XYZ file of N, CA, C and O in Angstrom:
476
model
N 58.711 94.312 149.608
C 59.029 96.161 149.730
C 58.701 96.357 147.522
O 59.187 96.342 146.336
N 57.425 97.399 148.228
C 57.200 98.357 146.811
C 58.065 99.741 146.465
O 58.515 100.194 147.302
N 58.562 99.519 145.289
C 59.441 100.712 145.091
C 59.034 100.891 143.386
O 58.432 100.906 142.229
N 59.119 102.597 143.576
C 58.168 103.380 142.558
C 59.264 103.848 141.978
O 59.873 104.644 142.217
N 59.956 103.547 140.132
C 61.285 104.434 139.817
C 60.411 104.653 138.666
O 59.944 104.610 137.652
N 61.005 106.490 138.711
C 60.361 107.385 137.387
C 61.723 107.606 136.089
O 62.367 106.692 137.002
N 60.868 107.936 134.953
C 62.182 108.325 134.278
C 61.587 109.133 133.676
O 60.496 109.388 133.286
N 62.414 109.499 132.238
C 62.621 109.980 131.291
C 61.933 111.610 131.644
O 61.799 112.736 130.881
N 62.958 112.325 133.314
C 62.801 113.495 133.037
C 63.797 114.453 132.172
O 65.210 113.219 131.611
N 64.320 115.649 132.219
C 65.484 116.381 131.342
C 65.582 117.767 130.635
O 64.789 118.629 131.447
N 65.874 117.924 130.493
C 66.267 119.468 129.864
C 65.704 119.741 128.491
O 65.922 119.177 127.769
N 64.107 120.334 129.225
C 63.734 120.979 127.787
C 63.338 122.844 127.105
O 63.118 123.088 128.191
N 63.161 122.808 126.159
C 63.191 124.137 126.022
C 61.574 124.904 125.812
O 60.695 123.815 125.667
N 61.674 125.686 126.564
C 59.388 125.999 126.670
C 59.364 125.627 125.038
O 59.756 126.019 123.861
N 57.944 125.557 125.296
C 56.743 124.993 123.692
C 57.060 123.281 124.255
O 56.609 122.874 123.288
N 58.617 122.790 124.632
C 58.488 121.402 124.307
C 57.786 120.354 125.027
O 56.964 120.581 125.973
N 58.287 119.292 124.712
C 57.269 118.420 125.623
C 57.883 117.391 126.180
O 59.427 116.954 125.858
N 58.017 116.681 126.456
C 58.252 114.701 127.795
C 57.364 114.076 128.338
O 56.405 114.350 128.269
N 58.250 113.189 128.143
C 56.856 111.916 128.546
C 57.466 111.130 129.587
O 58.636 110.692 129.431
N 57.214 111.126 131.134
C 57.980 110.337 132.125
C 57.143 109.422 132.414
O 55.693 108.929 132.175
N 57.677 108.535 133.010
C 57.680 107.280 133.338
C 57.429 106.772 134.248
O 58.105 107.281 135.364
N 56.828 105.671 135.556
C 56.865 105.577 136.562
C 55.928 103.729 136.787
O 55.108 103.999 136.697
N 56.963 102.877 136.838
C 57.396 101.693 136.978
C 57.146 101.843 139.009
O 58.111 101.116 139.336
N 55.522 100.663 138.789
C 55.704 100.301 140.427
C 56.221 98.631 140.526
O 56.050 97.745 140.040
N 57.777 98.096 140.911
C 57.785 96.875 141.224
C 57.754 96.136 142.857
O 57.289 96.825 143.852
N 57.481 95.008 143.148
C 57.191 94.890 144.484
C 55.719 94.782 144.843
O 55.706 94.730 145.807
N 54.865 95.175 143.860
C 53.590 95.345 144.311
C 52.568 93.245 144.563
O 52.883 93.357 143.375
N 51.947 93.191 145.763
C 51.539 92.227 146.009
C 49.733 92.778 146.343
O 49.528 92.130 147.329
N 49.320 93.990 145.937
C 48.430 94.036 145.685
C 47.683 95.050 144.857
O 48.564 95.259 144.110
N 46.290 95.702 144.589
C 45.794 96.073 143.654
C 46.501 97.823 143.529
O 45.644 98.052 144.980
N 47.056 98.017 142.744
C 46.694 99.726 142.892
C 45.408 100.686 142.542
O 45.057 99.971 141.714
N 45.342 101.105 143.002
C 43.713 102.428 143.356
C 44.363 103.418 142.057
O 44.405 103.244 141.369
N 44.693 104.216 142.685
C 45.142 105.760 141.664
C 46.596 105.531 142.096
O 47.701 105.165 143.233
N 47.199 106.125 140.759
C 48.174 106.216 140.750
C 48.320 108.138 139.990
O 47.563 108.752 139.175
N 49.542 108.768 140.426
C 49.509 110.249 140.399
C 50.569 110.773 140.000
O 51.866 109.556 140.450
N 50.729 111.962 140.079
C 52.080 113.075 139.487
C 51.602 113.482 140.550
O 51.055 114.233 140.682
N 52.988 114.153 141.529
C 53.545 115.680 141.814
C 54.579 116.152 141.611
O 55.510 115.265 141.408
N 54.745 117.415 142.016
C 55.845 118.094 141.778
C 56.340 119.098 142.111
O 55.163 119.409 143.535
N 57.556 119.662 142.541
C 57.681 120.369 143.921
C 58.996 121.266 142.910
O 60.083 120.051 143.118
N 58.724 122.176 143.109
C 59.912 123.404 142.445
C 60.910 123.979 143.479
O 59.908 123.802 144.777
N 61.986 124.686 143.436
C 62.868 125.300 144.556
C 61.984 125.762 145.425
O 61.313 126.981 144.999
N 61.947 126.143 146.430
C 61.598 126.697 147.770
C 59.974 126.612 147.536
O 59.284 127.620 148.708
N 59.644 125.317 146.936
C 58.500 125.445 147.083
C 57.630 124.680 147.678
O 58.545 123.248 147.883
N 56.740 123.813 147.938
C 55.756 122.757 148.795
C 55.293 122.178 146.796
O 55.415 122.342 145.751
N 55.691 120.854 147.911
C 55.487 119.787 146.232
C 53.699 120.283 145.987
O 52.922 119.840 146.863
N 52.904 119.750 145.287
C 51.834 120.220 144.451
C 51.484 119.533 143.224
O 52.425 118.645 142.660
N 50.536 119.201 143.819
C 49.505 118.246 142.576
C 49.521 118.244 141.633
O 49.201 119.350 141.110
N 49.794 117.163 140.518
C 49.587 117.751 138.878
C 48.719 117.060 138.296
O 47.810 117.887 137.135
N 48.516 115.483 139.141
C 47.505 114.778 137.845
C 47.537 113.084 138.607
O 48.377 113.227 139.103
N 46.194 112.441 138.604
C 45.857 111.288 139.143
C 45.167 110.831 138.213
O 44.441 111.367 137.418
N 45.228 109.148 138.441
C 45.116 108.464 137.606
C 44.246 107.088 138.287
O 44.744 106.697 138.830
N 42.854 106.894 138.352
C 41.409 105.502 139.049
C 42.357 104.179 137.953
O 42.827 104.417 136.930
N 42.170 103.495 138.636
C 42.089 102.138 138.331
C 41.389 101.710 137.249
O 41.666 100.799 136.075
N 40.030 102.862 137.332
C 38.778 102.938 136.524
C 39.626 103.853 135.043
O 38.884 103.533 133.981
N 40.222 104.796 135.592
C 40.927 105.266 134.144
C 39.935 107.096 134.010
O 40.235 107.715 133.839
N 39.365 107.148 135.622
C 39.213 108.293 136.064
C 40.732 109.206 136.207
O 41.569 108.833 136.831
N 40.433 111.046 135.484
C 41.892 111.629 135.422
C 41.017 112.607 136.348
O 40.364 113.231 135.824
N 42.331 113.571 136.614
C 42.021 114.799 137.817
C 43.205 116.066 137.719
O 44.080 114.486 137.199
N 43.256 116.791 137.234
C 44.559 117.999 136.773
C 44.160 119.415 137.534
O 43.649 119.471 137.794
N 45.855 119.271 137.814
C 46.002 120.769 138.685
C 45.707 121.657 136.944
O 45.832 121.314 135.626
N 44.793 123.026 137.910
C 44.572 123.398 136.431
C 45.241 124.293 135.655
O 45.400 125.139 134.529
N 46.701 123.945 135.873
C 48.344 124.546 135.308
C 48.611 123.895 134.700
O 49.232 124.153 133.507
N 47.752 122.733 134.519
C 48.822 121.736 133.281
C 47.404 121.411 132.627
O 47.925 120.433 131.723
N 46.014 121.460 133.142
C 45.229 121.184 131.870
C 45.045 121.721 130.686
O 45.292 123.301 130.202
N 45.200 120.721 129.779
C 45.398 120.551 128.235
C 46.578 120.607 127.653
O 46.360 120.900 126.490
N 47.867 121.197 128.060
C 48.604 120.297 128.258
C 49.516 119.050 129.218
O 50.107 118.459 127.745
N 49.436 117.989 129.769
C 49.789 117.127 130.254
C 48.447 116.409 130.343
O 47.434 116.812 130.210
N 48.752 115.056 130.206
C 48.097 113.900 130.022
C 48.594 112.678 130.674
O 49.824 112.593 130.284
N 47.629 112.795 131.828
C 48.113 110.988 132.549
C 47.223 109.361 131.569
O 45.916 109.945 131.129
N 47.895 108.906 132.267
C 47.668 107.343 131.220
C 48.347 106.181 132.031
O 49.338 106.545 132.789
N 48.273 105.033 132.293
C 48.608 104.157 132.625
C 48.134 103.161 132.339
O 47.485 102.576 131.613
N 49.035 101.997 132.802
C 48.491 100.010 132.426
C 48.160 99.418 134.398
O 49.769 99.280 134.424
N 47.715 98.511 134.092
C 46.918 98.431 134.997
C 48.105 96.846 135.266
O 48.000 96.418 136.030
N 47.996 96.240 134.062
C 49.094 95.421 134.792
C 50.229 95.140 134.634
O 50.767 94.327 135.167
N 50.902 96.084 134.054
C 52.045 96.435 134.240
C 52.640 97.312 135.609
O 53.693 97.628 135.837
N 51.278 97.922 136.404
C 50.954 98.762 137.057
C 52.087 99.984 136.900
O 53.640 100.549 137.513
N 52.575 100.793 136.070
C 53.080 102.059 135.077
C 51.897 103.261 134.692
O 51.332 103.090 134.284
N 52.702 104.075 134.990
C 51.669 105.897 134.600
C 52.570 105.776 133.886
O 53.797 106.229 133.970
N 52.188 107.106 132.759
C 53.095 107.446 131.929
C 52.384 109.317 132.287
O 51.175 109.285 132.690
N 53.489 110.480 132.135
C 53.086 111.828 132.280
C 53.879 111.996 130.953
O 54.156 112.191 130.366
N 52.608 112.500 130.055
C 52.658 113.140 128.579
C 52.606 114.674 128.914
O 52.273 115.009 129.037
N 54.341 115.239 128.886
C 53.859 116.958 129.343
C 54.003 117.381 127.378
O 54.951 117.559 127.549
N 53.232 118.715 127.123
C 53.643 118.967 125.987
C 53.405 120.874 126.578
O 52.810 121.416 127.659
N 53.553 121.510 125.635
C 53.212 122.581 125.461
C 54.279 123.402 127.286
O 53.921 124.142 127.855
N 55.424 122.643 127.301
C 56.224 123.119 128.192
C 56.830 124.142 128.648
O 56.896 125.426 127.933
N 56.440 125.034 129.876
C 57.049 126.270 129.985
C 57.500 126.208 131.255
O 58.063 125.404 131.753
N 59.031 127.696 131.869
C 59.849 127.014 132.520
C 59.318 126.535 133.698
O 59.540 126.810 135.419
N 57.612 127.825 134.610
C 57.394 127.545 135.573
C 56.786 125.710 135.558
O 56.376 125.573 137.066
N 57.136 125.141 134.362
C 56.571 123.080 135.293
C 57.984 122.448 135.551
O 57.838 121.591 135.356
N 59.246 123.952 135.697
C 60.366 123.341 136.246
C 60.036 122.737 137.639
O 59.720 123.022 138.231
N 60.497 121.827 137.601
C 59.999 121.105 139.226
C 60.992 119.534 139.042
O 61.623 119.063 138.050
N 61.045 118.865 140.427
C 60.789 117.123 140.578
C 59.480 116.856 140.273
O 59.119 117.526 141.085
N 59.730 116.410 139.494
C 58.233 115.276 139.557
C 58.491 114.374 140.066
O 59.531 113.154 140.257
N 57.427 113.672 140.824
C 57.187 112.259 141.995
C 55.962 111.918 141.502
O 55.010 112.477 141.006
N 56.157 110.119 141.515
C 55.036 109.370 141.115
C 54.561 108.860 142.683
O 55.476 108.959 143.595
N 53.477 108.440 142.555
C 53.018 108.537 143.562
C 51.581 107.228 143.387
O 51.080 107.133 142.306
N 51.594 106.044 144.255
C 50.658 104.929 144.115
C 49.793 105.144 145.398
O 50.743 105.265 146.706
N 48.592 104.757 145.332
C 48.355 104.966 145.705
C 46.914 103.820 146.550
O 46.586 102.914 145.799
N 46.389 103.055 147.786
C 46.040 101.445 147.865
C 45.053 102.395 149.402
O 45.734 102.823 150.332
N 43.931 102.215 149.137
C 42.883 102.235 149.549
C 42.310 100.704 150.366
O 42.004 99.677 149.653
N 42.043 101.270 151.520
C 41.557 99.639 152.355
C 40.581 100.710 153.255
O 41.343 100.931 154.706
N 39.469 99.939 153.690
C 38.928 100.872 154.747
C 38.595 101.908 154.411
O 38.401 102.913 155.659
N 38.872 102.844 153.446
C 38.584 103.831 153.106
C 39.864 105.303 153.440
O 40.089 105.732 153.072
N 41.001 104.512 153.736
C 42.284 104.474 154.306
C 43.345 104.729 153.281
O 43.208 103.596 153.054
N 43.811 105.928 152.704
C 44.914 105.705 151.443
C 46.340 105.125 152.485
O 46.496 106.473 153.017
N 47.025 104.548 151.802
C 47.960 104.084 151.866
C 49.319 104.598 150.301
O 48.963 104.361 149.545
N 49.674 105.111 150.605
C 50.715 105.809 149.909
C 52.034 105.060 149.089
O 53.097 105.219 150.495
N 52.436 105.500 148.188
C 54.260 105.044 147.965
C 54.015 106.254 147.107
O 54.222 106.997 145.927
N 55.835 106.469 146.906
C 56.156 107.081 146.493
C 58.124 106.904 146.237
O 59.139 106.132 146.344
N 58.065 107.587 144.092
C 59.368 107.297 144.087
C 60.050 108.030 144.383
O 59.882 109.380 145.190
N 61.859 108.334 143.935
C 62.617 109.174 144.178
C 62.208 110.559 143.417
O 62.998 111.421 143.772
N 61.845 110.773 142.459
C 61.534 111.890 142.048
C 63.088 111.855 140.651
O 63.419 110.964 140.401
N 61.709 112.699 139.282
C 63.358 112.996 138.440
C 63.058 114.411 138.289
O 61.937 114.859 138.093
N 63.979 115.684 137.818
C 64.164 116.210 137.503
C 63.753 116.693 136.051
O 64.046 116.033 135.287
N 62.818 117.021 136.228
C 62.438 118.494 135.222
C 62.568 119.873 134.880
O 62.778 120.711 135.475
N 63.154 120.168 133.703
C 63.944 121.818 133.734
C 63.730 121.948 132.366
O 63.191 121.765 131.065
N 63.038 123.424 132.242
C 62.215 123.903 131.016
C 63.089 125.209 130.507
O 62.842 125.949 131.764
N 64.034 125.534 129.855
C 64.740 126.848 130.093
C 64.938 126.919 128.354
O 65.690 125.582 127.981
N 65.439 128.070 127.585
C 65.626 128.521 126.790
C 67.398 128.125 127.020
O 68.346 128.802 125.522
């Protein structure tokens, strides 16, 4: 059974940094894309960043230039370096792993880690 476990969340002041980690275990296939999504109170879950197995990245406009996604394919691990954090970045951050079979994506999700940006 595939499990994704996030870590690294916490409370940080505006302008500060955090690094989120997500490790996938029980994986018996090749993970194609890995990514991060977030959900703020009262809002829908939204896309933050994704990275392909080959290292191609995509970012939400709201985090471009501040967040950096990276991964280690051998360890099935993905990170999200978050700099210049703003109060509006406060949310539960979820890790996602996607496997494609015949162009159909099968996704796996972690339980989430809370990030709070506040003075």
